[in-house]
XYZ file of C-alpha atoms in Angstrom:
402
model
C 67.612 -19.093 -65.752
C 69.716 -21.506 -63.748
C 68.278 -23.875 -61.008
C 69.718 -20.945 -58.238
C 68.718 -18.241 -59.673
C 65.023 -19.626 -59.916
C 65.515 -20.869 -56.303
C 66.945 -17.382 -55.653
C 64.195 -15.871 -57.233
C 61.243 -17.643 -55.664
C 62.709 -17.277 -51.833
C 63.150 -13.470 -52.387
C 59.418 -13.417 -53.636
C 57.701 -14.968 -51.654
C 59.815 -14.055 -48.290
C 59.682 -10.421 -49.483
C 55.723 -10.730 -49.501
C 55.717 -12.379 -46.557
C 58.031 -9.845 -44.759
C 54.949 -7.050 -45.441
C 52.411 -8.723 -43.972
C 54.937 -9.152 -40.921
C 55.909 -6.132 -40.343
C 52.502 -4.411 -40.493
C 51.515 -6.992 -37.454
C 54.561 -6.175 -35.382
C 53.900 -2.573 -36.233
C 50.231 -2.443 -35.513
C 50.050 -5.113 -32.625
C 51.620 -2.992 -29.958
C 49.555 0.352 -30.788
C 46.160 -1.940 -30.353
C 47.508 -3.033 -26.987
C 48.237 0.691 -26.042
C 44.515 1.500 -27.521
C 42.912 -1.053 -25.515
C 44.808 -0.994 -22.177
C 43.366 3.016 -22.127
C 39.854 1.876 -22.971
C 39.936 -0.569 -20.338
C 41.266 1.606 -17.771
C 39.290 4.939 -18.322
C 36.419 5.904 -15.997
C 34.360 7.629 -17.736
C 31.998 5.712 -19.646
C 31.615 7.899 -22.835
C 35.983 7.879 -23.438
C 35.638 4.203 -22.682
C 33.140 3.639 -25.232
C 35.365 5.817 -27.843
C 38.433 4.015 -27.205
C 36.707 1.180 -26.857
C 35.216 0.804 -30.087
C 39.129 2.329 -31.724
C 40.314 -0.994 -30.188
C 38.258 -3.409 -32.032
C 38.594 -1.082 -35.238
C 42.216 -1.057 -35.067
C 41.991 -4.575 -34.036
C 40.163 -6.429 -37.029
C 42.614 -4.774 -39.279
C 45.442 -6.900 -37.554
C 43.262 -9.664 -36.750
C 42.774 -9.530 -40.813
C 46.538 -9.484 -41.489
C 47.752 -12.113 -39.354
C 45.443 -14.838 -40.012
C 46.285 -14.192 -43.721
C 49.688 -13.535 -42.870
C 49.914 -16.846 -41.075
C 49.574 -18.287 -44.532
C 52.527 -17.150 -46.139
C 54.852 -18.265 -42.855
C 53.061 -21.724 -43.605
C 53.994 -21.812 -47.425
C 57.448 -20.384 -46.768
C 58.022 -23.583 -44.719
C 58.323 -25.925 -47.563
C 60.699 -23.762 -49.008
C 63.683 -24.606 -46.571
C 63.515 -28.661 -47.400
C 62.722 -28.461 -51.501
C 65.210 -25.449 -52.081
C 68.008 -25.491 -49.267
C 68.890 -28.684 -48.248
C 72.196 -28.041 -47.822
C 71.561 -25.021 -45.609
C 69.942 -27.939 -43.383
C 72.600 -30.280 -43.449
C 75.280 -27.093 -42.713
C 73.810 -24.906 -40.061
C 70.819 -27.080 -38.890
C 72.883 -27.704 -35.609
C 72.917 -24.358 -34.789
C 69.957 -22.595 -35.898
C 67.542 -25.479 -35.952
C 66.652 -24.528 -32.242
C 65.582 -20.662 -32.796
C 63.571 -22.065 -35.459
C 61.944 -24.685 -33.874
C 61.084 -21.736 -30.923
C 60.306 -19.261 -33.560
C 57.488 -21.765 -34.895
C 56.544 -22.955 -31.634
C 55.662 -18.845 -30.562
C 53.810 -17.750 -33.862
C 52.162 -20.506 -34.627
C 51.421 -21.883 -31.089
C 52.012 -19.237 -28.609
C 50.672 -16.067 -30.532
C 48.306 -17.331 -31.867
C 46.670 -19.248 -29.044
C 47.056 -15.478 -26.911
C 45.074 -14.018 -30.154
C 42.303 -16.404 -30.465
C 41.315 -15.882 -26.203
C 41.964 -12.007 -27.132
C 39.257 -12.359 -30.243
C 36.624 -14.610 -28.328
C 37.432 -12.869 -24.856
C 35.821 -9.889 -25.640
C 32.582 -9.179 -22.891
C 33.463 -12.453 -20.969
C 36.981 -12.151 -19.567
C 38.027 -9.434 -16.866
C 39.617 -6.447 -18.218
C 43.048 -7.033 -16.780
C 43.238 -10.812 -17.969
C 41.982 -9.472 -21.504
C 44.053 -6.778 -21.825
C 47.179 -8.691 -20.735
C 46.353 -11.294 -23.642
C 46.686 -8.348 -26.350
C 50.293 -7.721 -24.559
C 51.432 -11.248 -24.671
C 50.370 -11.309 -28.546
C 52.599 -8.456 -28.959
C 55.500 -10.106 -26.869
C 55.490 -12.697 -28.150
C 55.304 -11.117 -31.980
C 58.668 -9.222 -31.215
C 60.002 -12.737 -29.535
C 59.506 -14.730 -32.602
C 61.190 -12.095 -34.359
C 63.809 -12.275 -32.464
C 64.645 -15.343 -33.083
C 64.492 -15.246 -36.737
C 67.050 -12.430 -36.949
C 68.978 -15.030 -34.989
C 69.114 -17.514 -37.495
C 69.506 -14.630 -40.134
C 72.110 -12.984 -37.972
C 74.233 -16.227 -37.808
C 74.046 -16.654 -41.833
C 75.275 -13.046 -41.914
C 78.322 -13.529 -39.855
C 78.505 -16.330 -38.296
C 79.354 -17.084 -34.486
C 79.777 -19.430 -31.332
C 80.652 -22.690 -33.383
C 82.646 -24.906 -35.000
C 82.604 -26.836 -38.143
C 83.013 -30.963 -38.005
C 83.051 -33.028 -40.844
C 81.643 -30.339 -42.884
C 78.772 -29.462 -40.434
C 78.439 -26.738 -38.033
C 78.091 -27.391 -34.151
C 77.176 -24.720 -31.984
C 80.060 -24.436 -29.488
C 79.028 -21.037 -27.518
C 74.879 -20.491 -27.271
C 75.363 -17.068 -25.644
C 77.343 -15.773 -28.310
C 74.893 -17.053 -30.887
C 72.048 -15.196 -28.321
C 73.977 -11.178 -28.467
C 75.031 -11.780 -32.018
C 75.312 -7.720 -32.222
C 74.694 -8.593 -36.001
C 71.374 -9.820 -34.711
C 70.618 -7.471 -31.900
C 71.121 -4.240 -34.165
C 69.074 -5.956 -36.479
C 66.157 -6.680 -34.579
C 66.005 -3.058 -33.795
C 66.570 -1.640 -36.733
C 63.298 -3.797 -37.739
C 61.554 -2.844 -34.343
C 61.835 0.987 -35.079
C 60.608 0.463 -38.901
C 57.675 -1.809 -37.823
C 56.353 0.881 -35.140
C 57.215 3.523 -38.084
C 55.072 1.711 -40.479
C 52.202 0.980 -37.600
C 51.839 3.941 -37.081
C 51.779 5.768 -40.361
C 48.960 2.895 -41.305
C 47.287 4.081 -38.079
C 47.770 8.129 -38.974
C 47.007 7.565 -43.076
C 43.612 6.047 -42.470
C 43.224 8.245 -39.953
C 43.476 11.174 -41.955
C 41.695 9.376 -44.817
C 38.650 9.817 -42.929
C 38.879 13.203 -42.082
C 39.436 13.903 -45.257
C 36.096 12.172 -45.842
C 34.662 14.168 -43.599
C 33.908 11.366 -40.828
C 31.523 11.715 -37.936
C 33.419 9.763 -35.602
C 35.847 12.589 -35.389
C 36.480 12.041 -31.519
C 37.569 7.891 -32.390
C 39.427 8.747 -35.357
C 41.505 12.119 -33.490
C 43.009 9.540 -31.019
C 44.007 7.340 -33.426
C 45.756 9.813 -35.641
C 47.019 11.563 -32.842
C 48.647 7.410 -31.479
C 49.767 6.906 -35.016
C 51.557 10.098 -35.901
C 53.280 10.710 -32.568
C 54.668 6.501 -33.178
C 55.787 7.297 -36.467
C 57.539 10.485 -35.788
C 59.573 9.410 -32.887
C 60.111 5.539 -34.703
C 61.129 7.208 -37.799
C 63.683 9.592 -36.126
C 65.497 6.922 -34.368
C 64.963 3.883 -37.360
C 68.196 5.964 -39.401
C 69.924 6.611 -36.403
C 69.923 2.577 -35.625
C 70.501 1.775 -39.289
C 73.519 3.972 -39.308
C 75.061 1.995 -36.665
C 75.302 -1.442 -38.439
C 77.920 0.174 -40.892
C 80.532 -0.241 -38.563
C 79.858 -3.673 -38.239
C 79.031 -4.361 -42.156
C 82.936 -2.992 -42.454
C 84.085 -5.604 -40.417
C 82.318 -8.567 -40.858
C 81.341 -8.566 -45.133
C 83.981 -6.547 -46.721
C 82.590 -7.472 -49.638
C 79.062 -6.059 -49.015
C 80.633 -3.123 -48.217
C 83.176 -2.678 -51.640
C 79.577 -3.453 -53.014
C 77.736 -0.225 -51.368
C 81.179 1.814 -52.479
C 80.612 0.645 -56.068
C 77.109 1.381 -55.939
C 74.834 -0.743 -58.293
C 71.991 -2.274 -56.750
C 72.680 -2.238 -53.319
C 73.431 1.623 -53.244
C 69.929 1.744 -54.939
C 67.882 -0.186 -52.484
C 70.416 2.027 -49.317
C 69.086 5.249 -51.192
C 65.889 4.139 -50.868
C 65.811 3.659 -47.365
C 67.151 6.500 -46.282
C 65.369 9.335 -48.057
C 61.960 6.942 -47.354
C 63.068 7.141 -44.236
C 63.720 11.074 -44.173
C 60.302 11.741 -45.971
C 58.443 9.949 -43.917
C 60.244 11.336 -40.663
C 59.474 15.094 -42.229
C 56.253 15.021 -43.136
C 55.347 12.684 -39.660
C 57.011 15.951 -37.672
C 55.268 18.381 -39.993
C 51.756 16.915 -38.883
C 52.690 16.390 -35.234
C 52.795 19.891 -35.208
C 50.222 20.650 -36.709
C 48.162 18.365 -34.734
C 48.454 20.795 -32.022
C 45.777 23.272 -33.427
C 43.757 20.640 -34.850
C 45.144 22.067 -38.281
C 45.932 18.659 -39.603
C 41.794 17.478 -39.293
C 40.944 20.360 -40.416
C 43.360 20.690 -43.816
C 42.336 18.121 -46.516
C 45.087 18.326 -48.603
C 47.423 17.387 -45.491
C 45.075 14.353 -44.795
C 45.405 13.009 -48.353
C 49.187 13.320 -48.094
C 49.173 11.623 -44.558
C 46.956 8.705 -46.589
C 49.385 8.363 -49.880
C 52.225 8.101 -46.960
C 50.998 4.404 -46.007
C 53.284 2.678 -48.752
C 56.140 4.141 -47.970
C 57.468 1.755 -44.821
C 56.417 -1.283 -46.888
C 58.824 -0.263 -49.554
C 61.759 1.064 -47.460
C 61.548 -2.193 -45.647
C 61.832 -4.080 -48.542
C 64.928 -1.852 -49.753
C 66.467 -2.763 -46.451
C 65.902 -6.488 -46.816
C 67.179 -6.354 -50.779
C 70.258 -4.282 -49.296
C 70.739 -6.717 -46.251
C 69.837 -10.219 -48.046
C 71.794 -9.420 -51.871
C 75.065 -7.929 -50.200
C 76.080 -11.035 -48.538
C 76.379 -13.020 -51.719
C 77.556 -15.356 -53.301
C 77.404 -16.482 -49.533
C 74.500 -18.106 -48.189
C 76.355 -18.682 -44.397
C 78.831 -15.435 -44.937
C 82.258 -16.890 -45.619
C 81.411 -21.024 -44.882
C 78.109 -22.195 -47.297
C 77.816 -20.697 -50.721
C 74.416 -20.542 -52.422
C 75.352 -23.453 -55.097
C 76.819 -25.692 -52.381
C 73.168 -24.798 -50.203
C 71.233 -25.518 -53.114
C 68.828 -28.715 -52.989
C 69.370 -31.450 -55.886
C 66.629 -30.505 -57.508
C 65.741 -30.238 -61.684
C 65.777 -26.521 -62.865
C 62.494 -27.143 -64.637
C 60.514 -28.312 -61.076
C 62.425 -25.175 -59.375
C 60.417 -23.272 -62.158
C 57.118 -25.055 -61.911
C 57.616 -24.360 -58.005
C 58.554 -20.558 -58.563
C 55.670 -19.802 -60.503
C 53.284 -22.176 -57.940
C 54.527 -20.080 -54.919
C 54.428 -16.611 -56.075
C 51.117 -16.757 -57.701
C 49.862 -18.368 -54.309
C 51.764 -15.597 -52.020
C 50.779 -12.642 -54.662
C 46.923 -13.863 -54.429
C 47.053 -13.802 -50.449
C 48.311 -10.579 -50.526
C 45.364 -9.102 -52.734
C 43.402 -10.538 -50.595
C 44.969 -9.294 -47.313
C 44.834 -5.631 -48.512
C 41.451 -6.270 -50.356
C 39.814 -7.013 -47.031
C 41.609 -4.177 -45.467
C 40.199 -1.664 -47.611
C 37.387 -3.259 -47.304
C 36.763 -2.831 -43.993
C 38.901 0.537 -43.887
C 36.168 2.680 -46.141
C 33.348 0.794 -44.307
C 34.983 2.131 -40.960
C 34.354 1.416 -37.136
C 30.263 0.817 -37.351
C 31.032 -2.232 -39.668
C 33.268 -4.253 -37.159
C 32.302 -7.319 -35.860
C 35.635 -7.839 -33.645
C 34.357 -7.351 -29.982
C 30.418 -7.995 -30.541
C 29.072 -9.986 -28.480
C 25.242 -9.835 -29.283
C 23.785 -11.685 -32.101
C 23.525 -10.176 -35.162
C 20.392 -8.743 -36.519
C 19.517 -11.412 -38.966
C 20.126 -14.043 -36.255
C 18.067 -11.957 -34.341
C 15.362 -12.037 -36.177
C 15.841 -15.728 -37.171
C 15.187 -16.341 -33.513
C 11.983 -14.743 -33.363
C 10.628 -16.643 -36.089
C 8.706 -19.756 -34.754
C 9.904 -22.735 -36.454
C 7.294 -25.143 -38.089
């Protein structure tokens, strides 16, 4: 393999992992926030409790995700200077500032909001707390905004000028309501909520199918998660079917590509009967759901639990289909891959490929280990939220020290 196709290779891996541990936290952030804003705002003490306790369940899951999560956006830094230099030297006047903001909200913002969420639990008021868990979410959707900014610009590119072989941004609001952008982000907003929520419904139904005893915790949560995924999954085509237009007019060439079919028709299939599947079997349980049928049916609950992969790998079809069309342009008709590429030796690019997707593939069995983990253990193992000691410190206090 060439030096770009090895530099090719390891950005798809390891931004492709990355992107699933993303869009599970978009997904599942803002259905916490809805879980605990009712907890903290219901009177009577025995809901509150319920909800209460779905909050922190539902919340260690994410809490679980992000921090590991946070670990591939760290690793995927390096990738910019030793691969893409010339990206840098091109479009770093235009898109170095959503960058610099994107990093400045996740790593800064977000996560600041998340840590006073985690440790605010039984000593901040319920309206400060609960506003926390709705900044974290904000400000999730806000740093993905500005990624699909950058992205949107290297797609088709707007509001500058090129000087001396550099780009200069000439117009910010243009670069702001890039509509290549803007469709984009909520194209990805509707998939995240569709894959929150069938994450929320699948283990949902995994425990009724396991005949759980906290049936009242766990019919909320499916009843949240299926009633997201339904209505996100029902609108997520719709939205996606709208950025044809534009792909016409802006990358012929992507879409002579979709006409010709190959790979990119593959990865658009995908997508869309994903998409349809999920939507279909999401409405099927909704209505179910009415009668209680869908706790009650086992076979239904299984299905509802083998659903969970199915976002992950539509969304990945939709970054293959959006990322691979646009080449052999890296900024769509001004910076070519080659001319991008870093001066680099093919066999480092090699050493680094098989460095960085070993790392990101090991984060992610760990990610969905713990989740699992914690998933079949369900809401009496969760430690998000306690605030008493636990019972070996407990009884490590009441032993007199000599």
């Amino acid at each position: 393999m060439s030096a770009a196709d090895l530099a090719r290779l390891q950005f798809a891996a390891t931004t492709g992992i990355h992107w699933l541990f993303v869009i599970l936290t978009m997904g599942l952030v803002p259905l916490v926030a809805v879980m605990h804003t009712r907890a903290a705002f219901t009177r009577d003490p025995a809901k509150r409790a319920v909800r209460e306790r779905a909050t922190r369940f539902w919340g260690q899951l994410y809490v679980i995700n992000y921090a590991v999560g946070i670990a591939t956006g760290l690793v995927m830094e390096f990738q910019f200077g030793l691969s893409w230099s010339g990206l840098s030297k091109f479009a770093g006047n235009v898109f170095g500032a959503p960058l610099a903001l994107e990093t400045l909200i996740a790593f800064f913002a977000e996560s600041t909001f998340l840590g006073m969420w985690i440790f605010g639990w039984g000593r901040l008021s319920k309206g400060v707390h609960v506003t926390l868990i709705w900044l974290v979410a904000l400000t999730a959707y806000a740093s993905a905004y500005w990624i699909l900014i950058a992205n949107g610009f290297m797609q088709h590119p707007v509001g500058y000028e090129v000087r001396d072989g550099a780009a200069y941004l000439t117009d910010f609001g243009a670069l702001l309501t890039n509509p290549n952008a803007l469709l984009a982000f909520a194209h990805i907003t509707l998939a995240a909520l569709t894959t929150g929520g069938v994450f929320v419904a699948g283990i949902s139904a995994y425990h009724f199918a396991r005949r759980t005893t906290e049936t009242e915790l766990f019919r909320g949560s499916l009843r949240t998660g299926v009633v997201v995924s339904t209505v996100a999954s029902f609108f997520v085509v719709i939205v996606g079917d709208l950025q044809f237009p534009l792909i016409r007019e802006n990358q012929p060439e992507k879409a002579a590509a979709i006409e010709g079919g190959g790979w990119l028709q593959f990865s658009l299939d995908s997508m869309t009967v994903i998409g349809n599947t999920v939507s279909t079997i999401t409405l099927v349980a909704l209505l179910l759901l009415r009668k209680d049928r869908l706790v009650r049916w086992r076979p239904l609950a299984y299905l509802m639990t083998a659903m969970i992969p199915f976002p992950f790998i539509a969304s990945v079809g939709g970054w293959v289909f959006r990322e691979v069309g646009r080449q052999p342009w890296l900024v769509y008709g001004e910076l070519t891959v080659e001319d991008a590429l870093s001066h680099v030796s093919t066999a480092l690019f090699a050493v680094s490929c098989v460095v960085f997707i070993a790392l990101f593939l090991a984060l992610a069995a760990v990610n969905w280990t713990l989740i699992v983990r914690f998933v079949r253990r369900g809401p009496g193992a969760v430690q998000l939220g306690v605030t008493e000691p636990l019972a070996d410190e407990r009884e490590q206090e009441t032993v007199p020290a000599y």
